Amino acid sequence: MLFNSLTFIVFFVIVVMLYWSIASWPLRKNILVVASYIFYGAWNPPFAALLFSTTAMDFWLGRQIGKAKGSRAKRAWLVASVCMNLSMLGFFKYGNFLLQNFQWLVARVGIIYQPPHLDILLPVGISFYTFHSLSYTLDIYRGVLQPTRSLRDFILAVSFFPQLVAGPIVRAGDFLPQLVRPQPLRTGQFLWGLALMTLGLFEKIVLADTLLSGSADRVFGYAGPLVALDSWAGVIAFAGQIFFDFAGYSTCAIGAALTLGFHLKDNFRFPYAAIGFSDFWRRWHISLSTFLRDYLYIPLGGNQVRPFRAALNLVIVMFLGGLWHGAAWTFVVWGLLHGSYLVIERICRILFEDRSWANNLATRILAGVATYAAVSIAWVYFRASDFTIASRMLAGMFGQHAHGDAILSTREMLQVAFVTVGMISVHCSLRDSNIETAVARLPRWAVTAAWALMACAIILTQGASNAFIYFQF
Amino acid sequence: MRSFISNFKERLRLPRLFFRKPSRAEQIHGGPPMEFERPIPPIQWRGITVVVVVIVIAASAAWELYVRSIGYGPTLNDGEDLWTLRRRSVTPESVVIIGDSRGWYDVDLDEMEKGLGKRPIQLAMGGGCGYPVLADLAKDETFHGTIICSVVPRLFFAPPGTPPMERGEKAVKRFHSQTPAQRASQYFAFPLEERVAFLKQEELTLADLLQRLPIPNRPGALVPPRLPPYFGTIDRERRARMIEECARPGSELAKRIQQIWIPLFTPPPPPSYIPREQFMAKIGEAIGGRFRDTAAAIEKIRARGGKIVFVRFPHSGGLKELEDRDTPREKTWDPLLKMTGAPGIYYSDFPDLSGFNCPEWSHLSAGDSVEFSKRLVPHLRAALKM
């Protein structure tokens, strides 16, 4: 079920009304469990059974880790949980990818192998709910979380519908404590939740789908060479599109959770105002980057090891982060590019951190522009469906197609320019703040006007139910 | 004795991934916080919400009144979900109309039901190619009904990857993958779209309004031509009817649409990145492939006892001249009938079907579509040997 669909509006109104009209806390949680499974099953009912089975397994494995006396037994149960979750993810998401690569590999040594094409339907949001569930057993193993005794609470922590299919990746340790006692209905919180949902839908429907996606799709879908202006416009449009698409979903999820009395953390913090790549990853898809940091980077040794090993750790983490996004080498290259950026940044820090010019305004502005440009270049590999398209795009961007075609209308380019300038201005002005502070500072008429304008724009756009990009992950 | 895990780790030279205990500092600071509460901006939310609701309702009402005052009326949007609902109602013996917008606007379902004894299911689509739907019906082993296929050569022979083909392919894909949520959304949309005039997805959205801005393009920019404005309504059976404003002889709307058909039906220049001869050879190959694929699909349907008839619906004015010049009958229609062995009804071959005028050059008015359908029925019965 998409947030930008009529079905969701009807579903959400019914759930909210039922939820707040019932006094019993256990019954309210039951309603949320049923609602979350309806939300998920409305996409493909049989996959709700898969979601339940992996959740139930992790619940049981979590208890085993908690009960195990020795560290060896704990590890064994953890390995079982990791293997179970990753094999599910591997089969559904990477099955065909692995077979194709195996075919390519054996062909290098002269063996002709034709693998069967597995007709596997990817369960929506499997990458997200696998990580929700996995965080539970990992945290119990790490000793930072006690196993819950309630299967219902754990099911709700994994499948809570606002964050179920496209994040943020909410760790069980963040969510389970909120299920201990009921939150009272607070008018301000409820209405702020609705305002956040409006903002999220505005970002998705109006900014991403209406003003940016057309240009990005046309440029990346064009089969011929493009001039530099159109190539850059397409890439910049995609940079904005993916931000508004994903941040829009996260904002909707945070808002929907708030209306039900739950608190989810920020998933984006004005990332295009980042100065440097480590700063970028502290601002972009925060729930994934902190997940990878805590469960992968730190266990690998983090930065408490020799510099070369620390650099390698970064590259490994970003490689896997790239692969998490999709079963294609283009995603891997995207991840590796970011890994390389992080390593280069670290070297620069070591070399230049103490210089007087390193922290002056001009350097910071230049570093910010360079970060945005490098991140945009990496998006080429994220968006392009193959390396031919990516190479053609990069060649166009760097002036190799001086006699290429121009395919974007002036209106499309103006849309991309206006939205991008607006987005970067907002990100820069709020980079050290947050949206709540910004809204609290605004005069009341400005909040009213902004909210009404966003709602009117959503109605005018009629949200033709484009799926969120991150659903495919 | 060393543990299995330790040995395993050592043998594979695995890093300390998941096998290291968190440090004390990590246990305190590296783990997730157990309590978290989002800040809520401390402002008068109740009052603001009331004002926002009033503004949104007032603005929506004003917009609705305005679009009605300039000639728009409520109608359903012809999306993939509505198409899928109709596709789902196809039974093994159904009469199905497929193809482009002429088969959509020019056929009256009541008259066809009277004449053929069965109510046809309308699966033709505006700007669409009939082939993906034909191929899908051929793949459906249970289907052995009757297909009435409208042919506009530029659309029917559209190569893969072009908008007419994609339109058909997307609809077929949605039929096979429609989720319960998408289906429900369509049912929720019915009462809204049937009452609210501004809910018009290909005409009155923000994107469409922006497209109308008179901003000149760069010289040589390969910008796609505009699509025609609103000129018809559809109902839950997907019966399309031209609105009165467009059907009125000499109306400004009809004239505007006539001028939009010309660039839309004019072949785009060959792309700059492929030699012209190579491109033309590719197009020729694609058209040849479409002839062969169509014949194969029809063969499958016939083998199960199904029937098909191709229909060329009326068109007129400058658009007819353009189509006759660029896609002449002897290179498109005649070989199609020859290669497939299917019967065909070319409107101009029959005096009783020839005298109709298309107000905007491409489709019949709602009134004429009823009369045309009445006259078409005997020809269909003869062609289908009913």
Coordinates of C-alpha atoms in Angstrom, one line a residue, chain B residues 54-357:
Chain B
V54 CA -10.8 25.9 5.7
I55 CA -8.2 27.2 3.2
V56 CA -7.9 23.8 1.5
I57 CA -11.6 23.3 1.2
A58 CA -12.2 26.8 -0.1
A59 CA -9.3 26.6 -2.6
S60 CA -10.5 23.2 -3.9
A61 CA -14.1 24.5 -4.2
A62 CA -12.9 27.6 -6.1
W63 CA -10.7 25.4 -8.4
E64 CA -13.6 23.1 -9.1
L65 CA -16.0 26.0 -9.9
Y66 CA -13.4 27.5 -12.2
V67 CA -12.6 24.3 -14.2
R68 CA -16.4 23.7 -14.6
S69 CA -16.8 27.3 -15.8
I70 CA -14.3 26.6 -18.6
G71 CA -16.0 23.5 -19.8
Y72 CA -14.6 20.6 -17.8
G73 CA -16.9 18.0 -16.4
P74 CA -16.4 15.0 -14.0
T75 CA -15.2 11.9 -15.7
L76 CA -13.1 8.9 -14.7
N77 CA -9.4 8.8 -15.4
D78 CA -8.4 6.1 -17.8
G79 CA -5.6 4.6 -15.8
E80 CA -4.1 1.2 -15.8
D81 CA -6.2 0.1 -12.8
L82 CA -9.5 0.9 -14.5
W83 CA -8.2 -1.0 -17.6
T84 CA -7.3 -3.9 -15.4
L85 CA -10.7 -4.0 -13.9
R86 CA -12.2 -4.4 -17.4
R87 CA -9.6 -6.9 -18.4
R88 CA -10.5 -9.0 -15.4
S89 CA -14.1 -9.2 -16.6
V90 CA -13.0 -11.0 -19.9
T91 CA -14.4 -14.5 -19.9
P92 CA -13.3 -17.2 -22.4
E93 CA -16.1 -16.4 -24.8
S94 CA -16.1 -12.6 -24.4
V95 CA -16.2 -10.1 -27.3
V96 CA -13.2 -7.8 -26.7
I97 CA -12.4 -4.4 -28.3
I98 CA -8.7 -3.7 -28.5
G99 CA -6.5 -1.2 -30.2
D100 CA -6.3 2.6 -30.2
S101 CA -8.6 5.5 -29.3
R102 CA -10.7 5.2 -32.5
G103 CA -11.9 1.8 -31.3
W104 CA -12.5 3.4 -28.0
Y105 CA -14.5 6.5 -29.0
D106 CA -16.3 5.2 -32.1
V107 CA -17.9 2.0 -30.7
D108 CA -21.1 2.2 -28.7
L109 CA -21.4 -0.8 -26.4
D110 CA -25.2 -0.8 -26.3
E111 CA -25.5 -1.0 -30.1
M112 CA -22.8 -3.7 -30.3
E113 CA -24.6 -5.7 -27.6
K114 CA -27.9 -5.4 -29.5
G115 CA -26.2 -6.5 -32.8
L116 CA -23.8 -9.2 -31.6
G117 CA -25.8 -10.6 -28.7
K118 CA -23.0 -10.0 -26.2
R119 CA -21.8 -6.8 -24.5
P120 CA -18.2 -6.2 -25.7
I121 CA -15.5 -5.4 -23.2
Q122 CA -13.7 -2.2 -24.0
L123 CA -9.9 -2.6 -23.8
A124 CA -8.9 -0.2 -26.5
M125 CA -6.8 2.7 -25.2
G126 CA -6.0 6.3 -26.2
G127 CA -2.7 6.5 -28.0
G128 CA -2.2 2.8 -27.5
C129 CA -1.0 -0.1 -29.7
G130 CA -3.3 -3.1 -29.7
Y131 CA -0.5 -5.7 -30.1
P132 CA 0.5 -6.2 -26.4
V133 CA -3.2 -6.8 -25.5
L134 CA -3.6 -9.2 -28.5
A135 CA -0.5 -11.1 -27.5
D136 CA -1.7 -11.3 -23.9
L137 CA -5.1 -12.7 -25.0
A138 CA -3.3 -15.2 -27.2
K139 CA -1.2 -16.3 -24.2
D140 CA -4.4 -16.8 -22.2
E141 CA -5.1 -20.5 -22.9
T142 CA -8.7 -20.1 -21.8
F143 CA -9.6 -17.3 -24.2
H144 CA -11.5 -18.3 -27.3
G145 CA -13.8 -15.3 -27.8
T146 CA -14.0 -12.6 -30.4
I147 CA -11.6 -9.7 -30.8
I148 CA -12.4 -6.5 -32.6
C149 CA -9.1 -4.8 -33.2
S150 CA -8.9 -1.1 -34.3
V151 CA -5.9 -0.3 -36.5
V152 CA -4.3 3.0 -36.8
P153 CA -1.1 2.0 -38.6
R154 CA 1.2 4.5 -36.8
L155 CA 0.1 3.1 -33.5
F156 CA -0.4 -0.6 -34.3
F157 CA 3.0 -0.9 -35.9
A158 CA 4.8 1.3 -33.3
P159 CA 8.2 -0.3 -32.5
P160 CA 9.0 -1.6 -29.0
G161 CA 10.1 1.2 -26.6
T162 CA 7.8 3.8 -28.1
P163 CA 4.9 5.3 -26.1
P164 CA 2.0 3.5 -27.9
M165 CA 3.7 0.1 -27.2
E166 CA 4.6 1.1 -23.6
R167 CA 1.0 2.1 -23.0
G168 CA -0.3 -1.3 -23.9
E169 CA 2.6 -3.2 -22.2
K170 CA 2.1 -1.2 -18.9
A171 CA -1.6 -2.0 -18.9
V172 CA -1.0 -5.7 -19.5
K173 CA 1.7 -5.7 -16.8
R174 CA -0.7 -4.1 -14.4
F175 CA -3.3 -6.7 -15.2
H176 CA -0.9 -9.5 -14.2
S177 CA 0.6 -7.7 -11.2
Q178 CA -2.2 -5.5 -9.8
T179 CA -2.1 -5.5 -6.0
P180 CA -5.2 -5.6 -3.8
A181 CA -4.3 -2.1 -2.7
Q182 CA -4.3 -0.8 -6.3
R183 CA -7.6 -2.5 -7.0
A184 CA -9.1 -0.9 -3.9
S185 CA -7.8 2.5 -4.8
Q186 CA -9.6 2.3 -8.2
Y187 CA -12.9 1.5 -6.4
F188 CA -12.3 4.4 -4.0
A189 CA -11.6 6.7 -7.0
F190 CA -14.9 6.0 -8.8
P191 CA -17.2 8.1 -6.6
L192 CA -14.6 10.9 -6.4
E193 CA -13.8 11.1 -10.1
E194 CA -17.5 10.8 -11.1
R195 CA -18.3 13.9 -9.0
V196 CA -15.2 16.2 -9.1
A197 CA -14.3 17.8 -12.4
F198 CA -10.7 18.8 -11.5
L199 CA -9.6 15.2 -10.9
K200 CA -8.4 14.8 -14.4
Q201 CA -5.0 13.2 -14.4
E202 CA -3.9 14.0 -18.0
E203 CA -5.2 17.5 -18.1
L204 CA -5.5 19.4 -14.9
T205 CA -2.6 18.2 -12.8
L206 CA 0.2 20.6 -11.7
A207 CA 2.4 19.0 -14.3
D208 CA -0.1 19.6 -17.1
L209 CA -0.6 23.2 -16.0
L210 CA 3.2 23.8 -16.0
Q211 CA 3.4 22.3 -19.5
R212 CA 1.0 25.0 -20.7
L213 CA 3.4 27.8 -19.8
P214 CA 4.5 29.5 -23.0
I215 CA 8.3 29.1 -22.5
P216 CA 10.2 28.8 -25.8
N217 CA 12.7 25.9 -26.1
R218 CA 16.2 25.9 -27.4
P219 CA 16.6 25.7 -31.1
G220 CA 16.9 22.0 -32.1
A221 CA 15.8 20.6 -28.8
L222 CA 14.1 17.3 -29.3
V223 CA 11.0 18.0 -27.2
P224 CA 8.0 15.6 -27.5
P225 CA 4.9 17.1 -29.1
R226 CA 2.0 18.1 -26.9
L227 CA -0.9 15.7 -26.3
P228 CA -4.5 16.9 -27.1
P229 CA -6.5 18.6 -24.3
Y230 CA -9.6 17.1 -22.7
F231 CA -12.3 16.2 -25.2
G232 CA -14.0 13.1 -23.9
T233 CA -15.5 11.4 -21.0
I234 CA -15.4 7.7 -20.0
D235 CA -17.5 5.6 -17.7
R236 CA -16.9 2.5 -15.6
E237 CA -17.1 0.3 -18.7
R238 CA -14.5 2.5 -20.3
R239 CA -16.9 3.7 -22.9
A240 CA -15.4 6.9 -24.3
R241 CA -17.7 9.7 -25.5
M242 CA -16.6 13.0 -27.2
I243 CA -17.9 16.0 -25.2
E244 CA -20.3 18.4 -26.9
E245 CA -17.9 21.3 -27.0
C246 CA -15.5 19.3 -29.2
A247 CA -18.3 17.8 -31.3
R248 CA -19.8 21.2 -32.2
P249 CA -18.9 21.9 -35.9
G250 CA -16.1 24.5 -36.1
S251 CA -15.5 24.6 -32.4
E252 CA -12.3 26.2 -31.2
L253 CA -11.5 23.1 -29.2
A254 CA -11.9 20.8 -32.2
K255 CA -9.6 23.1 -34.3
R256 CA -7.0 23.2 -31.5
I257 CA -7.0 19.4 -31.4
Q258 CA -6.7 19.1 -35.2
Q259 CA -3.5 21.1 -35.0
I260 CA -2.1 18.9 -32.3
W261 CA -2.7 15.7 -34.2
I262 CA -0.5 16.8 -37.1
P263 CA 2.8 16.9 -35.1
L264 CA 1.7 13.9 -33.1
F265 CA 1.2 11.8 -36.2
T266 CA 4.2 13.2 -38.0
P267 CA 7.2 10.7 -37.8
P268 CA 10.0 12.1 -35.6
P269 CA 13.3 12.7 -37.3
P270 CA 15.7 9.8 -37.1
P271 CA 18.0 10.0 -34.1
S272 CA 21.3 11.8 -34.7
Y273 CA 23.3 8.9 -33.2
I274 CA 22.4 6.2 -35.7
P275 CA 23.0 6.5 -39.4
R276 CA 19.7 7.1 -41.2
E277 CA 19.9 3.9 -43.3
Q278 CA 20.6 1.8 -40.2
F279 CA 17.7 3.4 -38.4
M280 CA 15.3 2.9 -41.3
A281 CA 16.4 -0.7 -41.6
K282 CA 15.7 -1.2 -37.8
I283 CA 12.3 0.3 -38.2
G284 CA 11.5 -1.9 -41.2
E285 CA 12.7 -4.9 -39.2
A286 CA 10.4 -3.9 -36.3
I287 CA 7.4 -3.5 -38.5
G288 CA 8.1 -6.9 -40.2
G289 CA 8.4 -8.4 -36.8
R290 CA 5.0 -6.9 -35.8
F291 CA 3.4 -8.5 -38.9
R292 CA 4.9 -11.9 -37.9
D293 CA 4.1 -11.7 -34.2
T294 CA 0.5 -10.6 -34.9
A295 CA 0.0 -13.5 -37.3
A296 CA 1.4 -15.9 -34.7
A297 CA -0.8 -14.5 -31.9
I298 CA -3.9 -14.8 -34.2
E299 CA -3.0 -18.3 -35.1
K300 CA -3.0 -19.3 -31.4
I301 CA -6.4 -17.7 -30.8
R302 CA -7.9 -19.3 -33.9
A303 CA -6.5 -22.7 -32.9
R304 CA -8.7 -22.5 -29.8
G305 CA -11.7 -21.4 -31.8
G306 CA -11.4 -17.7 -31.3
K307 CA -12.0 -15.0 -33.9
I308 CA -10.6 -11.7 -34.8
V309 CA -11.5 -8.8 -37.1
F310 CA -9.5 -5.7 -37.9
V311 CA -11.3 -2.4 -38.3
R312 CA -10.1 0.8 -39.7
F313 CA -12.3 3.5 -38.2
P314 CA -13.2 6.9 -39.9
H315 CA -10.7 9.8 -39.8
S316 CA -10.8 12.9 -41.9
G317 CA -9.3 16.2 -42.9
G318 CA -5.6 16.9 -42.7
L319 CA -5.0 13.9 -40.5
K320 CA -6.4 11.5 -43.1
E321 CA -4.2 13.1 -45.7
L322 CA -1.2 12.7 -43.4
E323 CA -2.0 9.0 -42.6
D324 CA -2.7 8.2 -46.2
R325 CA 0.6 9.6 -47.2
D326 CA 2.8 8.3 -44.4
T327 CA 1.2 4.9 -43.7
P328 CA -0.6 4.1 -47.0
R329 CA -3.1 1.3 -47.0
E330 CA -1.2 -0.9 -49.4
K331 CA 1.8 -0.9 -47.1
T332 CA 0.0 -1.5 -43.8
W333 CA -3.6 -2.6 -43.9
D334 CA -3.5 -4.9 -47.0
P335 CA -0.3 -6.8 -45.9
L336 CA -1.8 -7.1 -42.3
L337 CA -4.9 -8.9 -43.6
K338 CA -2.8 -10.9 -46.1
M339 CA -0.3 -12.1 -43.5
T340 CA -2.8 -12.9 -40.8
G341 CA -5.6 -14.2 -43.0
A342 CA -8.0 -12.3 -40.7
P343 CA -11.0 -10.4 -42.0
G344 CA -10.9 -6.6 -42.1
I345 CA -13.4 -3.8 -42.4
Y346 CA -11.9 -0.6 -43.9
Y347 CA -14.6 2.0 -43.4
S348 CA -14.1 3.7 -46.7
D349 CA -14.8 0.4 -48.6
F350 CA -18.5 0.6 -47.5
P351 CA -20.7 3.5 -48.4
D352 CA -22.8 3.2 -45.3
L353 CA -19.7 3.6 -43.1
S354 CA -18.1 6.4 -45.2
G355 CA -20.2 9.4 -44.7
F356 CA -19.1 10.2 -41.1
N357 CA -17.2 13.3 -40.2

